[in-house]
XYZ file of C-alpha atoms in Angstrom:
518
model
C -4.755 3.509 54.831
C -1.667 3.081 52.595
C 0.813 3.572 55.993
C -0.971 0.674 57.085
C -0.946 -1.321 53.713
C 2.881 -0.946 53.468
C 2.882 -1.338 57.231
C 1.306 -4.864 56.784
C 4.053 -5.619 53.977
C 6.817 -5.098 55.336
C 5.898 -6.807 58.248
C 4.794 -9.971 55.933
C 8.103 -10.005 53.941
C 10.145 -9.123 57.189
C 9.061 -12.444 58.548
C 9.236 -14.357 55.137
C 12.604 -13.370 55.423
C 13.432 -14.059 58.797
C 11.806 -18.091 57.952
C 13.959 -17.998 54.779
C 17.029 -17.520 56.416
C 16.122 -20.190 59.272
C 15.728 -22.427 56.916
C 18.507 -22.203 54.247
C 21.477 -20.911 57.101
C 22.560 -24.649 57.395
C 23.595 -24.342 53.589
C 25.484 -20.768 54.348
C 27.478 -22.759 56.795
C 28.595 -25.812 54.676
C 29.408 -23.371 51.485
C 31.244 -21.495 53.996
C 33.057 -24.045 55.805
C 33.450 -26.374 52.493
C 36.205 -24.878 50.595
C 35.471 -24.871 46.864
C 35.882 -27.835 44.373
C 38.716 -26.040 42.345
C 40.853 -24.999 45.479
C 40.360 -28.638 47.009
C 41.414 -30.630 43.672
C 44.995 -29.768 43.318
C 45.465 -30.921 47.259
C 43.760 -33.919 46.931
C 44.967 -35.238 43.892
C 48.628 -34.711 45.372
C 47.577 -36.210 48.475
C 46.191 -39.585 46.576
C 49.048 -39.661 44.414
C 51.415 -39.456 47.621
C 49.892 -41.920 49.651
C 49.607 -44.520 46.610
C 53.642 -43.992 45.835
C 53.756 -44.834 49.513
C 51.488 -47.982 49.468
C 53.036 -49.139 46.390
C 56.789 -48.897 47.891
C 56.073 -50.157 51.252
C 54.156 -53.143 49.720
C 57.985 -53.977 47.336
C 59.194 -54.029 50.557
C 57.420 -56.328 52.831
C 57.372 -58.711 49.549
C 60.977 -58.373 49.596
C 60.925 -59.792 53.623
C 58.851 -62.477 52.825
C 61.110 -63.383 49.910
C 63.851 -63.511 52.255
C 62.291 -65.261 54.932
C 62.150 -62.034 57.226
C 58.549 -62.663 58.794
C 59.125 -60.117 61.513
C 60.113 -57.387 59.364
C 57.657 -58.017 56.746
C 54.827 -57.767 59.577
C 56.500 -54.238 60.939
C 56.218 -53.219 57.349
C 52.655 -54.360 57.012
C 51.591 -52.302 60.169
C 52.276 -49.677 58.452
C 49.749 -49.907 55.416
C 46.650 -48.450 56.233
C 43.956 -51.091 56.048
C 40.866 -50.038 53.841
C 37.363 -50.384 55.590
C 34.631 -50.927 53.107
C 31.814 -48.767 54.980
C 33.812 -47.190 57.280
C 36.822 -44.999 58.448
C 40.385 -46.455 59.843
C 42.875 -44.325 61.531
C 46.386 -44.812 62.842
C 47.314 -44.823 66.684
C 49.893 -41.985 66.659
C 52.538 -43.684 69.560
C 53.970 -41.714 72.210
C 57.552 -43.238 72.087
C 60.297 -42.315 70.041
C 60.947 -45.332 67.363
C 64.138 -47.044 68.001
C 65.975 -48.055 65.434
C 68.395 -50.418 66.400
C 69.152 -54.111 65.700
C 71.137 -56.556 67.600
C 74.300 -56.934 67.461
C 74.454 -60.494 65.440
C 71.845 -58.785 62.820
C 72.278 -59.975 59.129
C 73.226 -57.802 56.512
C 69.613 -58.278 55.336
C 68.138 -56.876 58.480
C 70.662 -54.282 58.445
C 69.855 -53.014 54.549
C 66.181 -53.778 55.503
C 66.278 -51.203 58.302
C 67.727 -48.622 56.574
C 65.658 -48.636 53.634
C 62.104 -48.537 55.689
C 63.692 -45.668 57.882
C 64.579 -43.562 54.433
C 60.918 -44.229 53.396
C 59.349 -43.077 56.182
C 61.018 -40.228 56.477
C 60.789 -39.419 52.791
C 56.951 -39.385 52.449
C 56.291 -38.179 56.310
C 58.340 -35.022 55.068
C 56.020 -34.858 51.273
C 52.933 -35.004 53.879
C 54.406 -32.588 56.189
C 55.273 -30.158 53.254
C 51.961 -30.713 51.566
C 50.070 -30.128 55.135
C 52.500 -26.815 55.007
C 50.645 -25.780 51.537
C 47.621 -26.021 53.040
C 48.714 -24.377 56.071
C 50.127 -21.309 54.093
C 46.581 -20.635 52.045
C 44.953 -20.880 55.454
C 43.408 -24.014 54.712
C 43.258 -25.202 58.007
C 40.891 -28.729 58.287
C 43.384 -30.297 55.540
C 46.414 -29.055 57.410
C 45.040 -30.769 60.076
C 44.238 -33.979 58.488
C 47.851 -33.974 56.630
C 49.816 -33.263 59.466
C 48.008 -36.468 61.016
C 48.826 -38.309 58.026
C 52.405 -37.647 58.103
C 52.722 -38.935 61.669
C 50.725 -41.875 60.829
C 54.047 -42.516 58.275
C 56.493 -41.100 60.329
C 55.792 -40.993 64.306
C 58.944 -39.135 64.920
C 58.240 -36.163 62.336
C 59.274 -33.737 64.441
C 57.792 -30.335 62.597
C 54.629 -32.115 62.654
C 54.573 -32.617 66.177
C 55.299 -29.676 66.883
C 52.844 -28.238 64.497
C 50.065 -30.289 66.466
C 51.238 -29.140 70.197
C 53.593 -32.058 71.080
C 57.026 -32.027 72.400
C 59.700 -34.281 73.490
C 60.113 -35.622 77.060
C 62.189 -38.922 78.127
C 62.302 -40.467 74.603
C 58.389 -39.678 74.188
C 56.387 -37.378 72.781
C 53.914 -35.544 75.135
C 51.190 -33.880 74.859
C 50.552 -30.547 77.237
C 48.698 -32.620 79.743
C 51.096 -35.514 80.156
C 54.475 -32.843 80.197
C 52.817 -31.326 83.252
C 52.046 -34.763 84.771
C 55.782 -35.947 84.002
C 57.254 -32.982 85.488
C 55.136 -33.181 88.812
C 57.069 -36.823 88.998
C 53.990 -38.848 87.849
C 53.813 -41.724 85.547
C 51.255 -42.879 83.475
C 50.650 -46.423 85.235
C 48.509 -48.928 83.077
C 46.662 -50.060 85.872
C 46.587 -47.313 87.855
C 46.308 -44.338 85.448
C 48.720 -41.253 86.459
C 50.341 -41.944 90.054
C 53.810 -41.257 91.555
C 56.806 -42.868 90.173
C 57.521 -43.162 93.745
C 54.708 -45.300 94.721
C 54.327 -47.428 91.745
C 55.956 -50.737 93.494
C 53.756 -50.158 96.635
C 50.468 -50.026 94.548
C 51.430 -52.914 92.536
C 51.891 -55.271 95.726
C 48.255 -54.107 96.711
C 48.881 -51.076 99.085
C 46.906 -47.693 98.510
C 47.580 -44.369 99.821
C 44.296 -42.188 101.322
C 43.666 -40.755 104.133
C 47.350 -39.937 104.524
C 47.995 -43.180 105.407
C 49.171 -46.563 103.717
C 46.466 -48.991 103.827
C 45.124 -52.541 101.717
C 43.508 -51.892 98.507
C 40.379 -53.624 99.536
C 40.432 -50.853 102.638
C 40.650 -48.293 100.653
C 37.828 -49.906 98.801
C 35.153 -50.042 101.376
C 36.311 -46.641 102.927
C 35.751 -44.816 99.539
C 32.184 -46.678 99.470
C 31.622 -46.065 103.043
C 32.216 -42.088 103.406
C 31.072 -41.685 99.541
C 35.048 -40.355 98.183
C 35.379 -41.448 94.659
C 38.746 -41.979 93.120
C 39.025 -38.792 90.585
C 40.496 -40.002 87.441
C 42.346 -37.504 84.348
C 43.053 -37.832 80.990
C 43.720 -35.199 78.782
C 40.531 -35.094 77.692
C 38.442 -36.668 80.741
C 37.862 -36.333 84.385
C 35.985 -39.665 86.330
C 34.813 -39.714 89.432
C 33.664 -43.763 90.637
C 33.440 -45.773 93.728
C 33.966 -48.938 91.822
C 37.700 -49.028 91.421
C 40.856 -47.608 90.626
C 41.513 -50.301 88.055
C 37.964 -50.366 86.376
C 37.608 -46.646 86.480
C 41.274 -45.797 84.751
C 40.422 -48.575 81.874
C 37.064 -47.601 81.096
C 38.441 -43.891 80.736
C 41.561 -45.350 78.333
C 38.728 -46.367 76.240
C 36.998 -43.213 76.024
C 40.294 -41.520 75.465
C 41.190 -43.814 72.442
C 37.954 -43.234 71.080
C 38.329 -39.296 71.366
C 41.225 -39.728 69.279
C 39.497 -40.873 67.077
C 36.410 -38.649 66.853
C 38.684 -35.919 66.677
C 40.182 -37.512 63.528
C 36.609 -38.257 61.908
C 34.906 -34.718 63.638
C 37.378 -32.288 64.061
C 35.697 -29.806 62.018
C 33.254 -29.790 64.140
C 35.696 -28.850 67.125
C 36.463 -25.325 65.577
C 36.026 -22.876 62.590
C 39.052 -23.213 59.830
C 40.466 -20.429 61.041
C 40.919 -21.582 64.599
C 42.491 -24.381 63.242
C 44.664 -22.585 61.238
C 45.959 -20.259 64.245
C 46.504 -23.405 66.223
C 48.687 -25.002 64.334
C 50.561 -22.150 62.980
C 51.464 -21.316 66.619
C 51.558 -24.993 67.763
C 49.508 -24.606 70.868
C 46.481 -26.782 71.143
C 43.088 -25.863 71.005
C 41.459 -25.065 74.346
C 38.900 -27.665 75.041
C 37.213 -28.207 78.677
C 37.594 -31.858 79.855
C 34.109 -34.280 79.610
C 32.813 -35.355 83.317
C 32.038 -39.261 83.787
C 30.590 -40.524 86.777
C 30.959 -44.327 87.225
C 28.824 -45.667 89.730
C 29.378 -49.389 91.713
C 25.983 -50.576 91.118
C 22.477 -50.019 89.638
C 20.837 -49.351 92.482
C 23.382 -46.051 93.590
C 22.954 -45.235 89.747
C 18.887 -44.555 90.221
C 19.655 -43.055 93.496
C 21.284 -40.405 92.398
C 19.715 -40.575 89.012
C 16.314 -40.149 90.754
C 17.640 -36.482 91.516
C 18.270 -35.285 88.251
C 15.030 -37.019 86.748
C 12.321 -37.302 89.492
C 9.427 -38.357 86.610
C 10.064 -42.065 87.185
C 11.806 -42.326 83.627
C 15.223 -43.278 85.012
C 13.986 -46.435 86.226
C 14.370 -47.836 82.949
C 17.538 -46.269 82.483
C 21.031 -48.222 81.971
C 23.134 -44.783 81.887
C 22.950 -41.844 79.466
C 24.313 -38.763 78.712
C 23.025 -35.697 80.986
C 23.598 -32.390 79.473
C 21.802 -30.225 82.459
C 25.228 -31.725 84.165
C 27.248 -31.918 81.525
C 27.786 -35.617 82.254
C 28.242 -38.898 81.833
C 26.544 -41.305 84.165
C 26.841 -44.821 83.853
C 27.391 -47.815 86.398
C 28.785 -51.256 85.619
C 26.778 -54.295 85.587
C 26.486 -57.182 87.497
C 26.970 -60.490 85.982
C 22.938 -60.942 85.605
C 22.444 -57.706 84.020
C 21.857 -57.149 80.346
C 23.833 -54.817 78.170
C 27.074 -53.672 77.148
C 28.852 -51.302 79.167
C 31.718 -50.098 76.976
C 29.011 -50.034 73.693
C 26.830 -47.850 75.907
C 29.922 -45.562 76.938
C 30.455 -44.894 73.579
C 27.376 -44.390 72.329
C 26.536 -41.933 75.186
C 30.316 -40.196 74.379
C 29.000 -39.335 71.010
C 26.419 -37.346 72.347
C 28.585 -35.922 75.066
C 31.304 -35.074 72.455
C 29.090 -33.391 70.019
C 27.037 -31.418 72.434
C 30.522 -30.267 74.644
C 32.715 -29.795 71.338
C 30.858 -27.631 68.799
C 32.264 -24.450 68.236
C 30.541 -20.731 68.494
C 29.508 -19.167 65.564
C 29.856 -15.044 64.954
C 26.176 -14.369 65.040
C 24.987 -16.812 67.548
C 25.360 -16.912 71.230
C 25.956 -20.240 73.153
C 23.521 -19.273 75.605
C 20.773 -18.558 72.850
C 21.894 -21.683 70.599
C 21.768 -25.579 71.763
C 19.202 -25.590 74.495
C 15.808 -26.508 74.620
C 14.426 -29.642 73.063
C 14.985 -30.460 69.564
C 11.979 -30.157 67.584
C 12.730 -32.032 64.297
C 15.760 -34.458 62.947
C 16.049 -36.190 66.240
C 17.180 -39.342 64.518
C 20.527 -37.685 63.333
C 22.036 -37.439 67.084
C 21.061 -41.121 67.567
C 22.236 -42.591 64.030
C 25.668 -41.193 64.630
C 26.126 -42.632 68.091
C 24.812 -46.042 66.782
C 27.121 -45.559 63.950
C 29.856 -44.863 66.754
C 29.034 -48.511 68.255
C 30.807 -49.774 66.027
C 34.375 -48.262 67.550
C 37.179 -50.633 67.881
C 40.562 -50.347 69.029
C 43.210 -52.975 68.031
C 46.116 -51.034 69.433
C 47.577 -50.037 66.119
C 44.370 -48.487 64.204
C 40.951 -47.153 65.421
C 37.935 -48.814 63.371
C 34.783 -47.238 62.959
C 31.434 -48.537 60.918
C 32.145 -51.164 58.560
C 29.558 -54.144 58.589
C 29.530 -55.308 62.240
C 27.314 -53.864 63.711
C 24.127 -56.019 64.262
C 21.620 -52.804 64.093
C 23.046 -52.653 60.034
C 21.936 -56.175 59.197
C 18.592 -55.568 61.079
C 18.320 -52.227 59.316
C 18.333 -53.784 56.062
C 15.820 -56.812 57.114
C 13.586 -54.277 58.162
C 13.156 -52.535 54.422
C 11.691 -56.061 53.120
C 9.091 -55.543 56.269
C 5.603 -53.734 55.431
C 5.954 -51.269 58.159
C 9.854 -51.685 58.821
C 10.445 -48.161 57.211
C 9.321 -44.780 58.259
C 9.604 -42.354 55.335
C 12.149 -39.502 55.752
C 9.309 -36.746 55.135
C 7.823 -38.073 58.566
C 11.005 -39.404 60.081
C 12.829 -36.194 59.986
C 9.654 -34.606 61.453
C 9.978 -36.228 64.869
C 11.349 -34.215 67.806
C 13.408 -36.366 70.524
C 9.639 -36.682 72.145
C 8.135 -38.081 69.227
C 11.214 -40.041 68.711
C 11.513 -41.750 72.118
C 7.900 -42.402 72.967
C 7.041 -43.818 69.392
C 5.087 -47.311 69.495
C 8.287 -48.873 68.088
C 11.246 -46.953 68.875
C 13.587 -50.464 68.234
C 12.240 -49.683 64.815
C 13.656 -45.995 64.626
C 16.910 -46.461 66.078
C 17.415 -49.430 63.788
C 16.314 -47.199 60.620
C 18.844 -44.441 62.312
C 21.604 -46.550 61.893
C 21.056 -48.181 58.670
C 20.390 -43.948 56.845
C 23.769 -43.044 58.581
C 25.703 -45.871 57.044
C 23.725 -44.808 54.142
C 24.599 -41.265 53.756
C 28.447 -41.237 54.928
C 28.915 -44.076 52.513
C 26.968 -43.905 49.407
C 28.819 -43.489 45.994
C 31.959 -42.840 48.462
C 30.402 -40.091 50.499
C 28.729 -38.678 48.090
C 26.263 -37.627 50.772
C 28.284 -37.207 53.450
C 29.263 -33.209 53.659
C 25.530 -33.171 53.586
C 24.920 -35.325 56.717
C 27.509 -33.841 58.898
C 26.332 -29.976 58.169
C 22.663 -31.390 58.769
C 23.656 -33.123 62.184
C 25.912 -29.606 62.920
C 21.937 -27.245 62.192
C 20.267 -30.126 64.835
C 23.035 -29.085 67.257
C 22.846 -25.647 67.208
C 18.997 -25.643 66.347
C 19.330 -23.973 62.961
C 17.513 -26.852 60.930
C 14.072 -27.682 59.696
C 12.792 -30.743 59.148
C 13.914 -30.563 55.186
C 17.629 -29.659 56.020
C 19.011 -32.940 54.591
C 16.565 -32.642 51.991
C 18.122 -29.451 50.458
C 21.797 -30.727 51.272
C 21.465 -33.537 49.757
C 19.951 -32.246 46.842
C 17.699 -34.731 46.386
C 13.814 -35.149 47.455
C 13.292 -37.587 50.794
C 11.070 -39.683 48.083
C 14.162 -40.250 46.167
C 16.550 -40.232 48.946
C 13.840 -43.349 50.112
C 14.472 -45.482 47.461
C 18.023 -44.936 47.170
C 18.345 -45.684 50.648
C 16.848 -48.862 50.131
C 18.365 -50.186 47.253
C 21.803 -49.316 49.203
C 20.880 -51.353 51.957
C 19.709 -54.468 50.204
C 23.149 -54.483 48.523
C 24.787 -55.188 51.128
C 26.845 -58.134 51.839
C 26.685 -58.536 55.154
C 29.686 -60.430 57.048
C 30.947 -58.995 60.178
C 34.351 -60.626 59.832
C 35.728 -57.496 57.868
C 37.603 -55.976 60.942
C 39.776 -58.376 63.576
């Protein structure tokens, strides 16, 4: 009958449509999130040409202290420069205290002249930033505010409408976040031993006395009782909450770590933290965005790790585990080694972070529901979630920049060996069909997370990036489930057979010497 005919047909193009828009969605999102090339030219090319006056000056300078024989001043100057990373990303610590600037009192008229002149150009180009950040800011262009704002402070610490602008203010001669103005105020300081405690009690915990129980007792004590009776030490940082019955002192510097390395996955990810918008109402208001804190559990041992592990995965599978990320849980669960044991701790922390992060940090989208979006297994692209948190191996902190990628790590070099190797490479038609079951029980999974690494150096670095919008809205579809298994494919704009060979010619290119961070 012809009801049924056009009954049929609309049915058929109904769900033609419906697999249409599954597929190509992950493109909607990166037009729509990607401002266009002419609105982004005029900010960038100001930004370049602002930070290479800066450079440029900064650079006369610290010649002009080694001409003088000013060695200390020079190196103050040189901290400043922002050390390119061939194959990677470097970002400046943003320091809590105020800078003082103040000599002694027998300082030469050099030092005095010197002083002044890197204090006027700091402040000069931290304000250009500031007002270019403001541009950006004003036509609601809120991921380069963000980044501009950061780059100003990375000049000039003590911008104060910057801070501001990015939800710090000034307590004590430092500049606090939220978190750490509430933790001042309750009388608390951040010990580096002993993470937040009372100012109060800080000589008493340094001589080896702990509080619990309401009582004043040894450190060792306090020790066995937490292991005895199963109380962990609970352990905040802005952006984390531990729980271990290892230690006080192991517990608050594994968490530094992880907060150091937020910093800088905020710096490299943020757009993944919010919509533009969001980020444009939070720093036009100066409030932070609200962001639930990430749960670690450090346990004492391996064998209390499967215990408990056991729970959450009664299959037998955790037996083999070293620690991992849990999302039923929403955790972190990890437990440091003994001396015999293989395996990094704080390269498994972060690697596990980067999973944590980018499951707990992705933002809601309009027409899709959190509780519809993100669960279940993922059926295709699995080797995106673990190439970026190889990629994020790489993480080091010298206490005045965060490095990520670069050439160090050793799953790079082995990535490239492995293209010279008659089976060392799965194609990316096949590769981006596995699911994280196909992934993880392949016959040579070393293989795959090698290969993982080696296409995400590839395709945040080739040409300059050229790739790299492309990778990030891909790895964003996995997250949220949106993606097919040709996602990159039609991002990238190019076939997998070409994107193959490319790949490969990238990788045998490069020179590899991991002595290009310190």
């Amino acid at each position: 009958m012809p009801v049924n005919q056009w009954t049929l047909k609309y049915h058929i193009l109904m769900i033609l449509f419906i697999t249409l828009s599954f597929l190509f969605y992950p493109c909607y999102l990166y037009s729509k999130e990607e401002p266009s090339e002419n609105s982004k030219t005029d900010l960038l090319l100001q930004e370049k040409e602002l930070f290479n006056e800066w450079t440029k000056k900064l650079g006369r300078i610290s010649e002009k202290c080694d001409e003088l024989g000013m060695k200390l001043e020079g190196q103050i100057c040189r901290r400043y420069q922002l050390p390119s990373l061939e194959y990677g990303f470097v970002f400046s610590h943003i320091p809590a205290k105020k800078w003082i600037r103040e000599l002694p009192s027998d300082a030469s008229d050099n030092q005095i002249h010197w002083l002044n002149a890197f204090h006027r150009l700091r402040k000069k180009y931290g304000d250009s930033f500031y007002q270019l950040a403001e541009q950006a800011l004003k036509e609601k262009k809120g991921y380069d505010a963000f980044r501009l704002y950061y780059l100003a402070l990375s000049i000039d610490s003590d911008h104060e409408s910057s801070r501001k602008r990015c939800g710090y203010t000034i307590l004590n001669d430092r500049w606090c976040s939220p978190f750490e103005k509430k933790q001042i105020e309750k009388g608390l300081i951040d010990h580096p031993k002993f993470g937040w405690i009372s100012a109060d009690n800080a000589a008493r915990y340094e001589n080896g006395e702990r509080f619990f129980l309401g009582k004043w007792i040894s450190a060792d004590e306090e020790t066995r009782l937490r292991r005895k009776q199963k109380i962990g030490w609970k352990i905040e940082t802005e952006h984390y909450s531990m729980s271990t019955t290892h230690s006080l002192e192991e517990g608050v510097r594994i968490i530094r770590k992880l907060e150091n390395f937020y910093q800088a996955w905020t710096r490299l990810f943020y757009r993944f933290m919010a919509r533009e918008n969001q980020w444009t109402a939070s720093l036009l208001s100066g409030r932070r965005l609200d962001i639930k804190k990430h749960k670690i559990i450090l346990y004492p041992s391996r064998q209390e790790y499967l215990q408990e592990m056991k729970i959450l995965d009664p299959s037998g599978h955790i037996e083999s585990s070293h620690g991992g990320y849990f999302p039923d849980i929403n955790c972190i669960c990890v437990y440091v080694p003994g001396e015999s044991e293989a395996g990094d701790l704080e390269i498994m922390l972060i690697h596990e972070a980067t999973h944590q992060l980018f499951q707990e940090c992705r933002f809601e989208q309009e027409s899709v529901r959190r509780s519809k979006s993100g669960s279940g297994p993922i059926l295709q692209n699995f080797w995106l979630l673990e190439g970026i948190s190889t990629y994020m191996e790489t993480f080091v902190d010298d206490g005045i920049y965060y490095h990520v990628g670069g050439l160090r790590s050793l799953r790079f070099e082995r990535a490239k060996e492995r293209c010279a190797e008659p089976d060392g490479y799965l194609p990316l038609e096949e590769y981006s069909k596995l699911s994280m079951i196909g992934f993880q029980t392949w016959k040579n999974v070393s293989m795959l997370y090698t290969q993982a690494a080696g296409l995400t150096l590839f395709l945040l670095h080739k040409n300059e990036g050229e790739y790299r919008n492309a990778f990030i809205s891909t790895l964003y579809a996995v997250y949220e489930r949106m993606d097919s298994p040709r996602t990159l494919e039609i991002l990238c704009k190019k076939s997998f057979a070409d994107l193959d060979e490319e790949y490969k010619r990238f990788m045998m290119d490069l020179p590899f010497s991991r002595r290009d961070l310190p």
